[in-house]
Tab-separated table of C-alpha atoms in Angstrom:
chain	number	residue	atom	x	y	z
A	1	MET	CA	0.000	0.000	0.000
A	2	PHE	CA	1.246	3.485	-0.886
A	3	SER	CA	1.443	5.570	2.266
A	4	TYR	CA	3.042	8.799	3.413
A	5	LYS	CA	4.018	9.213	7.049
A	6	VAL	CA	3.026	12.652	8.312
A	7	ASP	CA	4.223	12.080	11.876
A	8	ASP	CA	4.039	9.426	14.594
A	9	GLU	CA	0.233	9.722	14.728
A	10	ILE	CA	-0.859	10.306	11.134
A	11	LYS	CA	-0.295	8.662	7.797
A	12	LEU	CA	-1.903	9.308	4.433
A	13	ALA	CA	-2.548	6.358	2.132
A	14	LEU	CA	-4.129	5.580	-1.196
A	15	PRO	CA	-7.552	4.047	-0.636
A	16	ARG	CA	-7.971	0.333	-1.229
A	17	LEU	CA	-11.201	-1.290	-2.317
A	18	SER	CA	-11.047	-3.182	0.973
A	19	ASP	CA	-11.348	0.164	2.831
A	20	VAL	CA	-14.895	0.695	1.555
A	21	ASP	CA	-16.715	-0.613	4.648
A	22	GLU	CA	-14.711	1.531	7.047
A	23	LEU	CA	-14.925	4.615	4.816
A	24	TYR	CA	-18.676	4.282	4.386
A	25	ALA	CA	-19.128	3.795	8.148
A	26	LEU	CA	-17.116	6.978	8.815
A	27	ILE	CA	-19.299	8.988	6.418
A	28	ASP	CA	-22.541	7.448	7.634
A	29	ALA	CA	-21.754	8.052	11.316
A	30	ASP	CA	-21.352	11.762	10.674
A	31	ARG	CA	-23.772	12.196	7.771
A	32	ASP	CA	-25.668	15.261	9.052
A	33	ASP	CA	-22.603	17.256	10.039
A	34	LEU	CA	-20.524	16.355	6.964
A	35	GLY	CA	-23.509	16.892	4.677
A	36	ARG	CA	-23.870	20.479	5.836
A	37	PHE	CA	-20.835	21.547	3.772
A	38	LEU	CA	-20.250	18.529	1.487
A	39	PRO	CA	-23.167	18.018	-0.932
A	40	TRP	CA	-21.829	14.667	-2.177
A	41	VAL	CA	-22.592	13.058	1.213
A	42	ASP	CA	-26.292	12.774	0.296
A	43	HIS	CA	-25.336	10.627	-2.713
A	44	VAL	CA	-23.504	8.084	-0.554
A	45	GLN	CA	-26.371	6.017	0.828
A	46	SER	CA	-24.712	2.607	0.861
A	47	ILE	CA	-21.393	0.831	0.540
A	48	ASP	CA	-22.292	0.269	-3.106
A	49	ASP	CA	-22.303	4.055	-3.596
A	50	GLU	CA	-18.839	4.454	-2.068
A	51	LEU	CA	-17.126	1.671	-4.007
A	52	PRO	CA	-17.185	3.530	-7.376
A	53	ALA	CA	-15.814	6.619	-5.598
A	54	ILE	CA	-12.774	4.644	-4.424
A	55	GLN	CA	-12.298	3.231	-7.923
A	56	ASN	CA	-12.522	6.764	-9.317
A	57	ASP	CA	-9.900	7.910	-6.786
A	58	LEU	CA	-7.549	5.150	-7.905
A	59	ASN	CA	-8.170	5.917	-11.579
A	60	GLY	CA	-7.402	9.601	-10.957
A	61	PHE	CA	-4.135	8.651	-9.277
A	62	ALA	CA	-3.179	6.324	-12.152
A	63	ALA	CA	-4.023	9.007	-14.733
A	64	GLY	CA	-2.200	11.727	-12.814
A	65	THR	CA	-5.309	13.927	-12.626
A	66	SER	CA	-5.925	13.828	-8.862
A	67	LEU	CA	-4.600	12.434	-5.603
A	68	ASN	CA	-7.111	11.157	-3.054
A	69	LEU	CA	-5.726	9.812	0.202
A	70	LEU	CA	-7.230	8.366	3.339
A	71	ILE	CA	-6.153	9.879	6.641
A	72	TRP	CA	-5.172	7.303	9.255
A	73	TYR	CA	-4.790	8.427	12.865
A	74	HIS	CA	-3.244	5.916	15.272
A	75	GLY	CA	-4.184	3.199	12.771
A	76	ARG	CA	-7.855	4.233	12.567
A	77	LEU	CA	-9.468	5.688	9.471
A	78	ALA	CA	-10.157	9.331	10.358
A	79	GLY	CA	-10.979	11.022	7.052
A	80	LYS	CA	-9.937	11.794	3.541
A	81	ILE	CA	-7.866	14.492	1.831
A	82	SER	CA	-7.321	15.201	-1.834
A	83	LEU	CA	-5.629	17.218	-4.505
A	84	ASN	CA	-8.387	17.621	-7.072
A	85	LYS	CA	-8.489	18.701	-10.661
A	86	PHE	CA	-4.816	19.016	-11.540
A	87	HIS	CA	-4.550	21.901	-13.983
A	88	LYS	CA	-1.498	20.862	-15.972
A	89	MET	CA	-1.117	24.146	-17.866
A	90	ASN	CA	-1.110	26.277	-14.705
A	91	LEU	CA	0.438	23.591	-12.473
A	92	GLU	CA	-2.217	23.987	-9.809
A	93	ALA	CA	-4.761	21.908	-7.931
A	94	ASP	CA	-7.317	22.420	-5.206
A	95	ILE	CA	-7.522	20.712	-1.837
A	96	GLY	CA	-10.581	18.928	-0.504
A	97	TYR	CA	-11.007	17.045	2.752
A	98	PHE	CA	-13.227	15.759	5.507
A	99	LEU	CA	-12.624	14.417	8.982
A	100	GLY	CA	-14.904	12.249	11.091
A	101	LYS	CA	-16.432	14.003	14.078
A	102	SER	CA	-14.652	11.923	16.705
A	103	PHE	CA	-11.254	12.881	15.225
A	104	ARG	CA	-11.715	16.651	15.225
A	105	GLY	CA	-9.869	18.957	17.601
A	106	HIS	CA	-6.529	17.114	17.506
A	107	GLY	CA	-4.830	19.104	14.729
A	108	ILE	CA	-5.125	16.143	12.377
A	109	MET	CA	-6.426	18.049	9.369
A	110	THR	CA	-3.961	20.904	9.744
A	111	ARG	CA	-1.064	18.430	9.741
A	112	ALA	CA	-2.585	16.465	6.858
A	113	VAL	CA	-2.983	19.622	4.734
A	114	GLN	CA	0.603	20.655	5.473
A	115	ALA	CA	1.780	17.192	4.370
A	116	LEU	CA	-0.371	17.381	1.238
A	117	LEU	CA	1.198	20.744	0.402
A	118	ASP	CA	4.629	19.104	0.692
A	119	ILE	CA	3.487	16.361	-1.691
A	120	ALA	CA	1.924	18.868	-4.096
A	121	PHE	CA	5.042	20.986	-4.384
A	122	ASP	CA	7.798	18.386	-3.922
A	123	GLU	CA	6.346	15.334	-5.668
A	124	TYR	CA	3.988	16.835	-8.249
A	125	GLY	CA	5.894	20.036	-8.977
A	126	LEU	CA	2.793	22.191	-8.659
A	127	HIS	CA	3.140	25.959	-8.668
A	128	ARG	CA	-0.065	26.842	-6.791
A	129	VAL	CA	-2.486	25.043	-4.500
A	130	TYR	CA	-5.808	26.506	-3.477
A	131	LEU	CA	-8.587	25.677	-1.056
A	132	GLU	CA	-12.181	26.868	-1.238
A	133	CYS	CA	-14.628	26.605	1.622
A	134	ALA	CA	-17.877	28.155	2.726
A	135	ALA	CA	-17.215	31.417	4.547
A	136	ASP	CA	-19.297	30.146	7.477
A	137	ASN	CA	-17.390	26.835	7.681
A	138	LEU	CA	-15.190	28.052	10.516
A	139	PRO	CA	-13.209	24.808	10.987
A	140	SER	CA	-12.170	24.687	7.311
A	141	ASN	CA	-11.290	28.367	7.273
A	142	GLY	CA	-9.215	27.738	10.393
A	143	VAL	CA	-7.298	24.907	8.720
A	144	ALA	CA	-6.403	27.114	5.746
A	145	GLN	CA	-5.305	29.918	8.062
A	146	ARG	CA	-3.258	27.625	10.339
A	147	CYS	CA	-1.497	26.294	7.233
A	148	GLY	CA	-0.467	29.817	6.277
A	149	MET	CA	-2.608	29.972	3.168
A	150	ARG	CA	-3.419	33.482	1.968
A	151	ILE	CA	-7.059	34.439	1.517
A	152	GLU	CA	-7.405	35.718	-2.029
A	153	GLY	CA	-11.002	36.741	-1.786
A	154	THR	CA	-14.570	35.858	-0.976
A	155	LEU	CA	-16.852	34.857	-3.820
A	156	HIS	CA	-20.391	35.994	-3.099
A	157	SER	CA	-23.055	33.273	-3.176
A	158	ARG	CA	-20.632	30.808	-4.865
A	159	LEU	CA	-21.482	27.483	-3.183
A	160	ILE	CA	-24.862	25.765	-3.274
A	161	LEU	CA	-25.345	23.715	-0.125
A	162	LYS	CA	-28.385	22.065	1.456
A	163	ASP	CA	-29.716	25.292	2.898
A	164	GLY	CA	-29.009	27.491	-0.128
A	165	TYR	CA	-26.146	29.555	-1.478
A	166	HIS	CA	-23.122	30.415	0.659
A	167	ASP	CA	-20.228	32.795	0.213
A	168	CYS	CA	-16.969	31.008	-0.541
A	169	ASN	CA	-13.537	31.941	0.790
A	170	HIS	CA	-10.681	31.247	-1.621
A	171	TYR	CA	-7.241	30.555	-0.097
A	172	ALA	CA	-3.982	29.762	-1.902
A	173	VAL	CA	-0.270	29.209	-1.439
A	174	LEU	CA	2.534	29.211	-4.017
A	175	ALA	CA	5.398	26.738	-4.219
A	176	GLU	CA	8.000	29.452	-3.668
A	177	GLU	CA	6.168	30.682	-0.541
A	178	TRP	CA	5.661	27.281	1.044
A	179	PRO	CA	9.174	26.662	2.489
A	180	ASP	CA	9.145	29.950	4.441
A	181	ILE	CA	5.523	29.478	5.538
A	182	LYS	CA	6.236	25.915	6.626
A	183	ALA	CA	9.316	27.029	8.593
A	184	SER	CA	7.234	29.694	10.374
A	185	LEU	CA	4.690	27.063	11.420
A	186	GLN	CA	7.256	24.825	13.140
């Protein structure tokens, strides 16, 4: 299995088809909270709905168009993080993620995003990585800020979620900025 050690508590790994039960259970256990900001959650109603998503993740990795990784915390599946939609001409990608409720508040996602930025710049040679989240999604905004990402603007009424349109904060970091930002976070 491909995996990337973040630290003594966290590793990131390519999903395996055999992870489907555990991944579905993680989503299902936190369906209402995750579904507030992640519209795709409503489309995952069974293990059979999650299996094609894992296959799609693996196909994206093989094609070099995305990188979707599971987050493991002390050997337990805690969430998922991804570099989506590689834009080869501009050498950029966006970050997506979710973390199960019982794993929040331990700095897991902040460390996972920092590791993903290392992978994006060091392994994929990207120039720019961005993250978009609902302006009222305080935990996701906090992750971007703790990772030293610069807010580039707020897009009015950009995201359609269950309860209607939400403003979207757009954060980014450049490859040449990342080493100094990372050093300041240590």
